[in-house]
């Protein structure tokens, strides 16, 4: 049986700095810790969250007979709440994934936990919006604490690569 070789690889990529542009002329190595797998699992799980939200919008679209390509209904606020919950998550998704996967290089467990908090917040946000009362979406506001944590871990990665600490 052939075993994957990734278990033996710790340094996946190296960032080179041109010695003519740097006083120190150093090379930075980013090591992928085995715990980084948790970040990958959170990223995969977050894609299931997006699929769930898309299915909820599609279900509501069929139920209310709102045809494509109509993005928002001029006369059905409940559908608009479903659509908005999904769309707002999509708007934030590239930033979330970037911060999760970069911050995880420095602090994989912290980043994974922050990612779970963010995703849980997005689910609660959607469930609040699905009531038809847009104010109830704020119940998921705690998810932004996870995003702030990801900003921190990504900032730590950047400062480490730059040799600031």
mmCIF file of C-alpha atoms in Angstrom:
data_model
loop_
_atom_site.group_PDB
_atom_site.id
_atom_site.type_symbol
_atom_site.label_atom_id
_atom_site.label_comp_id
_atom_site.label_asym_id
_atom_site.label_seq_id
_atom_site.Cartn_x
_atom_site.Cartn_y
_atom_site.Cartn_z
ATOM 1 C CA UNK A 1 0.000 0.000 0.000
ATOM 2 C CA UNK A 2 1.376 3.383 -0.981
ATOM 3 C CA UNK A 3 1.403 5.946 1.836
ATOM 4 C CA UNK A 4 1.066 9.661 1.046
ATOM 5 C CA UNK A 5 4.390 11.462 1.428
ATOM 6 C CA UNK A 6 2.855 14.660 2.795
ATOM 7 C CA UNK A 7 3.293 13.365 6.342
ATOM 8 C CA UNK A 8 7.060 13.731 5.945
ATOM 9 C CA UNK A 9 6.998 17.159 4.351
ATOM 10 C CA UNK A 10 7.039 20.015 6.840
ATOM 11 C CA UNK A 11 8.325 22.887 4.733
ATOM 12 C CA UNK A 12 5.910 23.164 1.849
ATOM 13 C CA UNK A 13 7.116 26.430 0.424
ATOM 14 C CA UNK A 14 9.878 28.939 0.905
ATOM 15 C CA UNK A 15 9.755 32.684 0.440
ATOM 16 C CA UNK A 16 13.006 34.110 -0.870
ATOM 17 C CA UNK A 17 14.034 37.694 -0.383
ATOM 18 C CA UNK A 18 16.518 39.230 -2.809
ATOM 19 C CA UNK A 19 19.719 39.844 -0.834
ATOM 20 C CA UNK A 20 20.370 43.060 -2.787
ATOM 21 C CA UNK A 21 17.121 44.544 -1.469
ATOM 22 C CA UNK A 22 17.436 43.337 2.102
ATOM 23 C CA UNK A 23 20.033 44.383 4.607
ATOM 24 C CA UNK A 24 19.981 40.962 6.190
ATOM 25 C CA UNK A 25 19.616 38.992 2.945
ATOM 26 C CA UNK A 26 17.610 36.343 4.742
ATOM 27 C CA UNK A 27 15.414 33.514 3.620
ATOM 28 C CA UNK A 28 12.114 32.866 5.385
ATOM 29 C CA UNK A 29 10.735 29.361 5.632
ATOM 30 C CA UNK A 30 7.083 28.783 6.389
ATOM 31 C CA UNK A 31 6.475 25.396 7.958
ATOM 32 C CA UNK A 32 3.132 23.712 7.649
ATOM 33 C CA UNK A 33 2.311 22.176 11.016
ATOM 34 C CA UNK A 34 0.218 18.996 11.081
ATOM 35 C CA UNK A 35 -2.460 20.973 12.966
ATOM 36 C CA UNK A 36 -2.935 23.080 9.813
ATOM 37 C CA UNK A 37 -5.246 20.268 8.759
ATOM 38 C CA UNK A 38 -7.831 21.749 11.127
ATOM 39 C CA UNK A 39 -7.819 24.947 9.071
ATOM 40 C CA UNK A 40 -8.338 22.899 5.929
ATOM 41 C CA UNK A 41 -11.272 21.105 7.580
ATOM 42 C CA UNK A 42 -12.836 24.430 8.593
ATOM 43 C CA UNK A 43 -12.437 25.680 5.006
ATOM 44 C CA UNK A 44 -14.170 22.549 3.699
ATOM 45 C CA UNK A 45 -16.900 22.859 6.326
ATOM 46 C CA UNK A 46 -17.465 26.488 5.402
ATOM 47 C CA UNK A 47 -18.148 25.458 1.810
ATOM 48 C CA UNK A 48 -20.919 23.168 3.092
ATOM 49 C CA UNK A 49 -22.340 26.191 4.918
ATOM 50 C CA UNK A 50 -22.461 28.060 1.599
ATOM 51 C CA UNK A 51 -24.203 25.142 -0.101
ATOM 52 C CA UNK A 52 -26.757 25.013 2.729
ATOM 53 C CA UNK A 53 -27.498 28.721 2.315
ATOM 54 C CA UNK A 54 -27.768 28.393 -1.472
ATOM 55 C CA UNK A 55 -30.218 25.517 -1.042
ATOM 56 C CA UNK A 56 -32.312 27.586 1.374
ATOM 57 C CA UNK A 57 -32.491 30.418 -1.166
ATOM 58 C CA UNK A 58 -33.393 27.984 -3.959
ATOM 59 C CA UNK A 59 -36.086 26.379 -1.814
ATOM 60 C CA UNK A 60 -37.599 29.765 -0.957
ATOM 61 C CA UNK A 61 -37.347 30.826 -4.611
ATOM 62 C CA UNK A 62 -39.357 27.754 -5.715
ATOM 63 C CA UNK A 63 -41.861 28.151 -2.877
ATOM 64 C CA UNK A 64 -42.558 31.781 -3.771
ATOM 65 C CA UNK A 65 -42.241 31.229 -7.552
ATOM 66 C CA UNK A 66 -39.515 33.837 -7.991
ATOM 67 C CA UNK A 67 -37.839 33.088 -11.314
ATOM 68 C CA UNK A 68 -34.210 33.553 -12.263
ATOM 69 C CA UNK A 69 -32.481 35.938 -12.952
ATOM 70 C CA UNK A 70 -34.442 38.023 -10.441
ATOM 71 C CA UNK A 71 -31.964 38.607 -7.624
ATOM 72 C CA UNK A 72 -34.336 40.355 -5.205
ATOM 73 C CA UNK A 73 -38.114 40.469 -5.128
ATOM 74 C CA UNK A 74 -39.769 43.899 -5.275
ATOM 75 C CA UNK A 75 -42.725 42.620 -3.239
ATOM 76 C CA UNK A 76 -41.508 39.775 -0.993
ATOM 77 C CA UNK A 77 -39.289 40.812 1.879
ATOM 78 C CA UNK A 78 -39.006 37.277 3.274
ATOM 79 C CA UNK A 79 -37.324 36.072 0.086
ATOM 80 C CA UNK A 80 -35.060 39.111 0.177
ATOM 81 C CA UNK A 81 -33.993 38.165 3.716
ATOM 82 C CA UNK A 82 -33.019 34.673 2.527
ATOM 83 C CA UNK A 83 -31.180 36.063 -0.470
ATOM 84 C CA UNK A 84 -29.422 38.723 1.577
ATOM 85 C CA UNK A 85 -28.220 36.219 4.197
ATOM 86 C CA UNK A 86 -26.596 34.176 1.436
ATOM 87 C CA UNK A 87 -25.254 37.130 -0.537
ATOM 88 C CA UNK A 88 -23.694 38.810 2.481
ATOM 89 C CA UNK A 89 -21.856 35.609 3.374
ATOM 90 C CA UNK A 90 -20.577 35.337 -0.204
ATOM 91 C CA UNK A 91 -19.329 38.929 -0.035
ATOM 92 C CA UNK A 92 -17.211 38.130 3.029
ATOM 93 C CA UNK A 93 -16.109 34.650 1.970
ATOM 94 C CA UNK A 94 -12.892 35.504 0.070
ATOM 95 C CA UNK A 95 -11.608 37.564 3.003
ATOM 96 C CA UNK A 96 -12.554 34.829 5.471
ATOM 97 C CA UNK A 97 -10.779 32.083 3.528
ATOM 98 C CA UNK A 98 -7.689 34.207 2.965
ATOM 99 C CA UNK A 99 -7.385 35.051 6.652
ATOM 100 C CA UNK A 100 -8.130 31.478 7.748
ATOM 101 C CA UNK A 101 -5.563 29.869 5.479
ATOM 102 C CA UNK A 102 -2.826 32.459 5.992
ATOM 103 C CA UNK A 103 -3.361 32.887 9.732
ATOM 104 C CA UNK A 104 -3.341 29.119 10.059
ATOM 105 C CA UNK A 105 0.258 29.038 8.872
ATOM 106 C CA UNK A 106 1.229 30.847 12.081
ATOM 107 C CA UNK A 107 -1.407 29.630 14.550
ATOM 108 C CA UNK A 108 -3.332 26.693 13.096
ATOM 109 C CA UNK A 109 -5.406 25.730 16.123
ATOM 110 C CA UNK A 110 -6.308 29.310 17.045
ATOM 111 C CA UNK A 111 -7.167 30.079 13.422
ATOM 112 C CA UNK A 112 -9.295 26.952 13.084
ATOM 113 C CA UNK A 113 -11.203 27.819 16.267
ATOM 114 C CA UNK A 114 -11.692 31.396 15.068
ATOM 115 C CA UNK A 115 -12.930 30.015 11.755
ATOM 116 C CA UNK A 116 -15.474 27.831 13.540
ATOM 117 C CA UNK A 117 -16.684 30.839 15.557
ATOM 118 C CA UNK A 118 -17.023 32.887 12.364
ATOM 119 C CA UNK A 119 -18.960 30.125 10.577
ATOM 120 C CA UNK A 120 -21.231 29.557 13.579
ATOM 121 C CA UNK A 121 -21.921 33.285 13.604
ATOM 122 C CA UNK A 122 -22.829 33.172 9.909
ATOM 123 C CA UNK A 123 -25.277 30.309 10.528
ATOM 124 C CA UNK A 124 -26.949 32.149 13.432
ATOM 125 C CA UNK A 125 -26.976 35.306 11.272
ATOM 126 C CA UNK A 126 -28.823 33.422 8.530
ATOM 127 C CA UNK A 127 -31.294 31.780 10.914
ATOM 128 C CA UNK A 128 -32.123 35.193 12.347
ATOM 129 C CA UNK A 129 -32.595 36.645 8.873
ATOM 130 C CA UNK A 130 -34.785 33.692 7.841
ATOM 131 C CA UNK A 131 -37.397 34.793 10.395
ATOM 132 C CA UNK A 132 -38.227 37.709 8.119
ATOM 133 C CA UNK A 133 -37.151 40.233 10.740
ATOM 134 C CA UNK A 134 -33.821 41.685 9.544
ATOM 135 C CA UNK A 135 -32.971 42.865 13.069
ATOM 136 C CA UNK A 136 -32.702 39.250 14.225
ATOM 137 C CA UNK A 137 -29.703 38.733 11.950
ATOM 138 C CA UNK A 138 -27.658 40.614 14.546
ATOM 139 C CA UNK A 139 -27.769 37.529 16.785
ATOM 140 C CA UNK A 140 -24.936 36.190 14.646
ATOM 141 C CA UNK A 141 -22.754 39.225 15.258
ATOM 142 C CA UNK A 142 -20.500 37.184 17.540
ATOM 143 C CA UNK A 143 -19.028 35.651 14.387
ATOM 144 C CA UNK A 144 -17.048 38.821 13.823
ATOM 145 C CA UNK A 145 -15.019 37.974 16.931
ATOM 146 C CA UNK A 146 -13.749 34.983 14.974
ATOM 147 C CA UNK A 147 -12.890 37.234 12.045
ATOM 148 C CA UNK A 148 -10.978 39.584 14.354
ATOM 149 C CA UNK A 149 -9.048 36.595 15.678
ATOM 150 C CA UNK A 150 -8.159 35.637 12.112
ATOM 151 C CA UNK A 151 -6.953 39.178 11.432
ATOM 152 C CA UNK A 152 -4.709 38.838 14.482
ATOM 153 C CA UNK A 153 -3.220 35.460 13.494
ATOM 154 C CA UNK A 154 -2.608 36.654 9.938
ATOM 155 C CA UNK A 155 -0.965 39.813 11.267
ATOM 156 C CA UNK A 156 1.281 37.628 13.431
ATOM 157 C CA UNK A 157 2.297 35.631 10.355
ATOM 158 C CA UNK A 158 3.158 38.812 8.468
ATOM 159 C CA UNK A 159 5.175 40.231 11.348
ATOM 160 C CA UNK A 160 7.055 36.951 11.735
ATOM 161 C CA UNK A 161 7.916 36.825 8.027
ATOM 162 C CA UNK A 162 9.125 40.422 8.181
ATOM 163 C CA UNK A 163 11.270 39.655 11.216
ATOM 164 C CA UNK A 164 9.455 42.124 13.437
ATOM 165 C CA UNK A 165 9.311 39.644 16.308
#
